[in-house]
mmCIF file of C-alpha atoms in Angstrom:
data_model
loop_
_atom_site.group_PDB
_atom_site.id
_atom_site.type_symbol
_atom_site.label_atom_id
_atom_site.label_comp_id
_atom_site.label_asym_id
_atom_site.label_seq_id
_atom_site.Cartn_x
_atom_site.Cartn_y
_atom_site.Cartn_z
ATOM 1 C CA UNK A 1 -10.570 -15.772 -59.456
ATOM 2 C CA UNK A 2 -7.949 -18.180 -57.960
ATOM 3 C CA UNK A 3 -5.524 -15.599 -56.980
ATOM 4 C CA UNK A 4 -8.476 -13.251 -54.846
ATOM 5 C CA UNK A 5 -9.368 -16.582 -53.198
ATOM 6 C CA UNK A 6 -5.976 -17.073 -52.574
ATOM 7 C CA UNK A 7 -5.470 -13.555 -51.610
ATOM 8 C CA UNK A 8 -8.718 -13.618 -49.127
ATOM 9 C CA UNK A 9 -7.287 -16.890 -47.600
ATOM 10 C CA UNK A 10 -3.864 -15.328 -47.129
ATOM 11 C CA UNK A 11 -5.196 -12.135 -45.580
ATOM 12 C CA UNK A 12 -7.600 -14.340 -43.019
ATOM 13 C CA UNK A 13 -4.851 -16.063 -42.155
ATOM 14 C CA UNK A 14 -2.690 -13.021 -41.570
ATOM 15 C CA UNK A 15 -5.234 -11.166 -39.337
ATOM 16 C CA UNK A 16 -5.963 -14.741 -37.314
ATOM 17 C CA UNK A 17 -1.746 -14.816 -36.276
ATOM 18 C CA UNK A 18 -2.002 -11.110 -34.750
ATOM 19 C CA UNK A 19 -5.469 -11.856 -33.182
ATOM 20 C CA UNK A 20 -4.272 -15.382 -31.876
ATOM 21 C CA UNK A 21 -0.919 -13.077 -30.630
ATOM 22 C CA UNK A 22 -2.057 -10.010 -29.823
ATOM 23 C CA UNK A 23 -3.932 -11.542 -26.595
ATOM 24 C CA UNK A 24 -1.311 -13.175 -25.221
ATOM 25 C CA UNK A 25 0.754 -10.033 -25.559
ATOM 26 C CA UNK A 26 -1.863 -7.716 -24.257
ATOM 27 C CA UNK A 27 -2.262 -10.403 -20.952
ATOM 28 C CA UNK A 28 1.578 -10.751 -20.888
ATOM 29 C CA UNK A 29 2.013 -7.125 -20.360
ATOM 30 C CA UNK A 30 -0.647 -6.069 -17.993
ATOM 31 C CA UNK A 31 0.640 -8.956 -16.070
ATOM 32 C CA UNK A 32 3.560 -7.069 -15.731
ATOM 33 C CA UNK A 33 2.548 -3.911 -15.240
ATOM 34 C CA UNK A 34 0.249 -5.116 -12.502
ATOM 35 C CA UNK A 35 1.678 -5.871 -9.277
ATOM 36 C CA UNK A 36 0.773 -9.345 -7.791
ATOM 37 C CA UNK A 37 0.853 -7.494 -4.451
ATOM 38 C CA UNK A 38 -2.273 -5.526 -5.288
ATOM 39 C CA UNK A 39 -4.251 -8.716 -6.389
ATOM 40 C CA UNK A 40 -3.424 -9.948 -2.803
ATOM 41 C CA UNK A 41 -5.052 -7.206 -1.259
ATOM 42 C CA UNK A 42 -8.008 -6.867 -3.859
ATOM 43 C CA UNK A 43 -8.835 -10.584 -2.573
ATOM 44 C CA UNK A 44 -8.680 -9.276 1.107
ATOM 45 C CA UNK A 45 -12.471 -10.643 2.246
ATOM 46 C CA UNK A 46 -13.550 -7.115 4.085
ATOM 47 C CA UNK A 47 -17.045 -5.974 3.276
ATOM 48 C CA UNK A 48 -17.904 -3.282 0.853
ATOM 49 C CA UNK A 49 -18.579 -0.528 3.117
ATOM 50 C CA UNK A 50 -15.048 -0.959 4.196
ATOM 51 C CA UNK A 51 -13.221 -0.201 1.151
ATOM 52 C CA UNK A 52 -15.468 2.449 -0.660
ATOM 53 C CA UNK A 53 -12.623 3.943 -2.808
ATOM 54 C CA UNK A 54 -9.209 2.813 -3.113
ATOM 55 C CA UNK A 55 -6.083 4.595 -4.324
ATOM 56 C CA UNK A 56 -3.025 2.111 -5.216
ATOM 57 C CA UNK A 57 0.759 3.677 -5.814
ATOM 58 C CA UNK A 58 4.132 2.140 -6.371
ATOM 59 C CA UNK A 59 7.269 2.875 -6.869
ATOM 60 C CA UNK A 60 10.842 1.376 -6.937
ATOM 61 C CA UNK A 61 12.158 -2.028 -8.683
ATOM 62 C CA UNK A 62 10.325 -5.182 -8.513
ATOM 63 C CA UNK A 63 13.598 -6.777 -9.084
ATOM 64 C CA UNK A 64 15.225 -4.728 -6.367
ATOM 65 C CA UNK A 65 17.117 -2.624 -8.796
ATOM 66 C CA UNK A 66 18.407 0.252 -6.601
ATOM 67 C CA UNK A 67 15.117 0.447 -5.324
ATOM 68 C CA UNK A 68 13.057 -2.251 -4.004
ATOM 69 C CA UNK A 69 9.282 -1.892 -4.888
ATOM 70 C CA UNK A 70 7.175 -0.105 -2.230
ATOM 71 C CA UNK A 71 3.498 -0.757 -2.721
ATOM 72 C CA UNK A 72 1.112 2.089 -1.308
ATOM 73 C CA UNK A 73 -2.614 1.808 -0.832
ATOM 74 C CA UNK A 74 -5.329 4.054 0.496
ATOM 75 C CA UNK A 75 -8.817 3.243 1.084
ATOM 76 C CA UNK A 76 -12.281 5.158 1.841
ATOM 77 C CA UNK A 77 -13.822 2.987 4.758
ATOM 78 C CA UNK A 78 -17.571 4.118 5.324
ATOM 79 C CA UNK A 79 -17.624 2.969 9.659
ATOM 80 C CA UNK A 80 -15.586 3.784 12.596
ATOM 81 C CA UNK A 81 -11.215 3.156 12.396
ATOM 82 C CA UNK A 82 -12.194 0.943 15.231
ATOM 83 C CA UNK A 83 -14.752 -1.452 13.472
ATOM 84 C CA UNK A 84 -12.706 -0.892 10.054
ATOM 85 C CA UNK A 85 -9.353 -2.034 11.770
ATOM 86 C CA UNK A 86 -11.079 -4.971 12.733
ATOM 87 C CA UNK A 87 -12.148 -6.470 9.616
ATOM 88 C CA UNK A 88 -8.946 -5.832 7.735
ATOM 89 C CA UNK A 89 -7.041 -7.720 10.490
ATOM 90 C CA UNK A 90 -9.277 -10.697 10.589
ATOM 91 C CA UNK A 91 -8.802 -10.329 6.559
ATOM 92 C CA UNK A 92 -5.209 -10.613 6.893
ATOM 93 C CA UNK A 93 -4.771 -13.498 9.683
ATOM 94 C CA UNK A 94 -7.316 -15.045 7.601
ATOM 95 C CA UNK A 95 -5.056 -14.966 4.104
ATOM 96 C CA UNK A 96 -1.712 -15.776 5.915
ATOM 97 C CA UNK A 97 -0.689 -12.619 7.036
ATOM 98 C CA UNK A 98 0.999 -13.232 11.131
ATOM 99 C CA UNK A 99 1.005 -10.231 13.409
ATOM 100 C CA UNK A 100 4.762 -8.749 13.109
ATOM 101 C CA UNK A 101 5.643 -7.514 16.762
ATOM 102 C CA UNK A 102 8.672 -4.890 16.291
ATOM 103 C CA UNK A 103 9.391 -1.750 18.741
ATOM 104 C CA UNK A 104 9.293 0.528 15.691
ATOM 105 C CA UNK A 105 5.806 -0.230 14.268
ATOM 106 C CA UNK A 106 4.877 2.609 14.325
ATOM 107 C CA UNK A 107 8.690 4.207 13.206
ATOM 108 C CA UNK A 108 7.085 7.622 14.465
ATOM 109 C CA UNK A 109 3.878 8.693 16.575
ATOM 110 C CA UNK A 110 0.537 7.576 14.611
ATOM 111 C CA UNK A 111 -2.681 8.481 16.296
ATOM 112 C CA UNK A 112 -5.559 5.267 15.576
ATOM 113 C CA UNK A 113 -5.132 2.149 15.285
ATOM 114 C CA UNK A 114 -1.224 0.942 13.269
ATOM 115 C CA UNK A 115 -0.167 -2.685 13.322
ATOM 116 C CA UNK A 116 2.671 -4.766 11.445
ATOM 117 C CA UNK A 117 2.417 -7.875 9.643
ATOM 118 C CA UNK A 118 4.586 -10.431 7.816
ATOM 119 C CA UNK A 119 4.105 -13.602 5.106
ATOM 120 C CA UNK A 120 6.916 -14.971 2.964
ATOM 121 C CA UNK A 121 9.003 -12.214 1.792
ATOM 122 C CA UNK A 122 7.017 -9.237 2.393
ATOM 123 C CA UNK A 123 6.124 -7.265 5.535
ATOM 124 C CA UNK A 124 2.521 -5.069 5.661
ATOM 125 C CA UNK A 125 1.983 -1.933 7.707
ATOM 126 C CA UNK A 126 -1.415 -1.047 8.619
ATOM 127 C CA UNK A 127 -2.756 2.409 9.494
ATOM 128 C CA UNK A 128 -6.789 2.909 10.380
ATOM 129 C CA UNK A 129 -7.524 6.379 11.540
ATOM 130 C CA UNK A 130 -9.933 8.960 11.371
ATOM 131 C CA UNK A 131 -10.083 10.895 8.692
ATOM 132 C CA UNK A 132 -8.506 14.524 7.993
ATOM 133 C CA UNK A 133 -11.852 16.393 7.422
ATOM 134 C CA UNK A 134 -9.295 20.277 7.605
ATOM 135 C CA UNK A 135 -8.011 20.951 4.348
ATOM 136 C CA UNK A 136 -4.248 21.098 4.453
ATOM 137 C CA UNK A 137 -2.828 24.865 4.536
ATOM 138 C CA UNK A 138 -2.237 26.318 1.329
ATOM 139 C CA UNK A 139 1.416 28.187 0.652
ATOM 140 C CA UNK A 140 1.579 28.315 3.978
ATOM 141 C CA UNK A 141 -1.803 29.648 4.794
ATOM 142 C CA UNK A 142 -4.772 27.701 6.151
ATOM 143 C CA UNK A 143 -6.964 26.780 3.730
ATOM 144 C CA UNK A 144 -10.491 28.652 3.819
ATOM 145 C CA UNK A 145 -12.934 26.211 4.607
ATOM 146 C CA UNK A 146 -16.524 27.123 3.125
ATOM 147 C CA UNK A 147 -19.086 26.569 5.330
ATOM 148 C CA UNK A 148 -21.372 23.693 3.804
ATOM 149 C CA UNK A 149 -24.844 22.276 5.250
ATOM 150 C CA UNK A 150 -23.258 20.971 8.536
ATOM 151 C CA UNK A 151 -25.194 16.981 7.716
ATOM 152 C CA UNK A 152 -23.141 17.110 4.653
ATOM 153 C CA UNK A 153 -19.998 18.207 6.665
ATOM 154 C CA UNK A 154 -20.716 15.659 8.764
ATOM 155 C CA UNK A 155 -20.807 12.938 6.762
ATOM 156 C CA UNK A 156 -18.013 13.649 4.741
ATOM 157 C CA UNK A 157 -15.409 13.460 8.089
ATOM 158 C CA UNK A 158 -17.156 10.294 9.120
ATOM 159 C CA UNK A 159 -15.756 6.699 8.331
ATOM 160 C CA UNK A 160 -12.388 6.304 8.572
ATOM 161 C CA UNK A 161 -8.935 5.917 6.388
ATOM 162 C CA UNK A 162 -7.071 3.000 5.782
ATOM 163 C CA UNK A 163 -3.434 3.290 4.302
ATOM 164 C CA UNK A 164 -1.311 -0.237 3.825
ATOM 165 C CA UNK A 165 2.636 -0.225 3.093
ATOM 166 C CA UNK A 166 3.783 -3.706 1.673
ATOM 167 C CA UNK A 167 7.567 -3.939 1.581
ATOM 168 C CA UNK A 168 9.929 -6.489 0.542
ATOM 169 C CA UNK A 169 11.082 -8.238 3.781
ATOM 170 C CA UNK A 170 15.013 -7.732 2.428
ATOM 171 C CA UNK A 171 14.513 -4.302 1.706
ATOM 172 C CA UNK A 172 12.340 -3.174 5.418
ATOM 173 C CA UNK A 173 15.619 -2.007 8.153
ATOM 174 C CA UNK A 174 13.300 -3.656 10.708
ATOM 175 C CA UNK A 175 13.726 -7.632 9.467
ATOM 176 C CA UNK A 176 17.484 -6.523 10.504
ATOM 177 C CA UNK A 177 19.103 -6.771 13.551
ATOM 178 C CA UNK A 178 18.882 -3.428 15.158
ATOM 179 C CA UNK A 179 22.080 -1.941 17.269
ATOM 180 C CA UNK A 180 21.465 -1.050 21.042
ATOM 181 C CA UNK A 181 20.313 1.862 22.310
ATOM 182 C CA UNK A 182 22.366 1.725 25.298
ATOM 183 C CA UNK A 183 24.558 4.564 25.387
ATOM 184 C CA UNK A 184 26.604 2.651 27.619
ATOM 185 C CA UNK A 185 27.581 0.315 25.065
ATOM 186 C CA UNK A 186 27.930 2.921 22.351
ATOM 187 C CA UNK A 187 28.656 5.852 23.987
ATOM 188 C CA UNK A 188 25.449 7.445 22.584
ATOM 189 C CA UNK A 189 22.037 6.376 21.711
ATOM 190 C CA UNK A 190 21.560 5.378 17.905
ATOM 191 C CA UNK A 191 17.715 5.998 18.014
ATOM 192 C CA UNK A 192 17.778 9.216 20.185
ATOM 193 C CA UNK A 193 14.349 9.918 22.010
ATOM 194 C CA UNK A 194 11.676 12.090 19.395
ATOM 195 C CA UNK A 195 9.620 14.088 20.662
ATOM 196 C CA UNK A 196 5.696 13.788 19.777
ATOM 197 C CA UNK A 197 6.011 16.087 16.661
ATOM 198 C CA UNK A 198 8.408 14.405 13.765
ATOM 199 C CA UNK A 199 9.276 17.874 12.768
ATOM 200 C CA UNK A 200 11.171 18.838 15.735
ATOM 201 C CA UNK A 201 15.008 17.857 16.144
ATOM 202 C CA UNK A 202 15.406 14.962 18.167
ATOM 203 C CA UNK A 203 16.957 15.176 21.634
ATOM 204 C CA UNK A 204 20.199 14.415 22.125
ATOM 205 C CA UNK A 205 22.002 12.252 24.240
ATOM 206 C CA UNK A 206 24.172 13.256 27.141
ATOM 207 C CA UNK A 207 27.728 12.535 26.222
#
């Protein structure tokens, strides 16, 4: 009877060190897993109709190993890119984020509304636009777009999209200084002149 009791007692006492450990383990590693970065935006103070869904991505080394850590977010906004811009600017002046004025923000031709940021070590990029309502092509095809009840059409291509880039300051070529882009200094231009589609070559320089 003495050694069940005993036995009971040891195996209470057992499960009550993996319980007591097992939570600080499980917060311990979803601490890591999550990126602080992400919190910071989750606390952003926009209104619900401005961030309907969100899709979060990351990839790279938060300790800079090779990679620095690139932090990727899209969200669902459910009113204009104008009125949507809006709020998530006040939301970022208002949590420390200061308006980052650089000649490459955008680094290539962005239709809507696209605006750079900085606090402490990290630098934000923010895109509003309208939505793509066209499916993209398909193996090189354009996709066949079914012909739905056009007030359901409509309202799925209304709102707008949001898409933030947070960057390590260290790791963005902009916080650097930037070589001139006069050829007479050079004897060509380091950031030749693009035309308005990315995919086309750039245009040279005269020599």
């Amino acid at each position: 009877m003495r050694e069940r009791r005993r036995l009971r007692m040891g195996v209470l006492a057992l499960v009550s060190v993996l319980l007591l450990g097992a939570v600080p383990l499980y917060f311990g590693i979803r601490t890591l897993s999550r990126d602080p970065v992400f919190d910071t935006l989750d606390a952003l103070d926009v209104p619900g109709w401005a961030a309907v869904e969100t899709v979060d991505d990351v990839s790279g080394s938060r300790w800079c190993l090779l990679d620095c850590r690139l932090r990727e977010r899209t969200v669902s906004s459910e009113r204009s890119p104008q009125e949507t811009a809006q709020v998530y600017e006040r939301a970022l002046a208002d949590d420390g984020w200061r308006p980052w004025q650089i000649t490459r923000c955008p680094e290539q031709p962005a239709k809507g509304s696209y605006t750079c940021w900085r606090r402490d070590e990290l630098t934000l990029d923010l895109w509003v636009r309208e939505p793509t309502c066209v499916p993209p092509p398909v193996g090189g095809e354009p996709a066949v777009v079914p012909s739905p009840d056009p007030s359901t059409a409509a309202q799925r291509c209304s709102g707008s999209l949001v898409s933030v880039k947070v960057r390590n300051a260290i790791d963005d070529e902009r916080t650097r200084p930037q070589p001139s882009t006069d050829p007479s200094l050079t004897g060509e231009d380091p950031f030749p002149t693009l035309s308005e589609d990315p995919l086309r070559e750039a245009t040279p320089s005269p020599s």
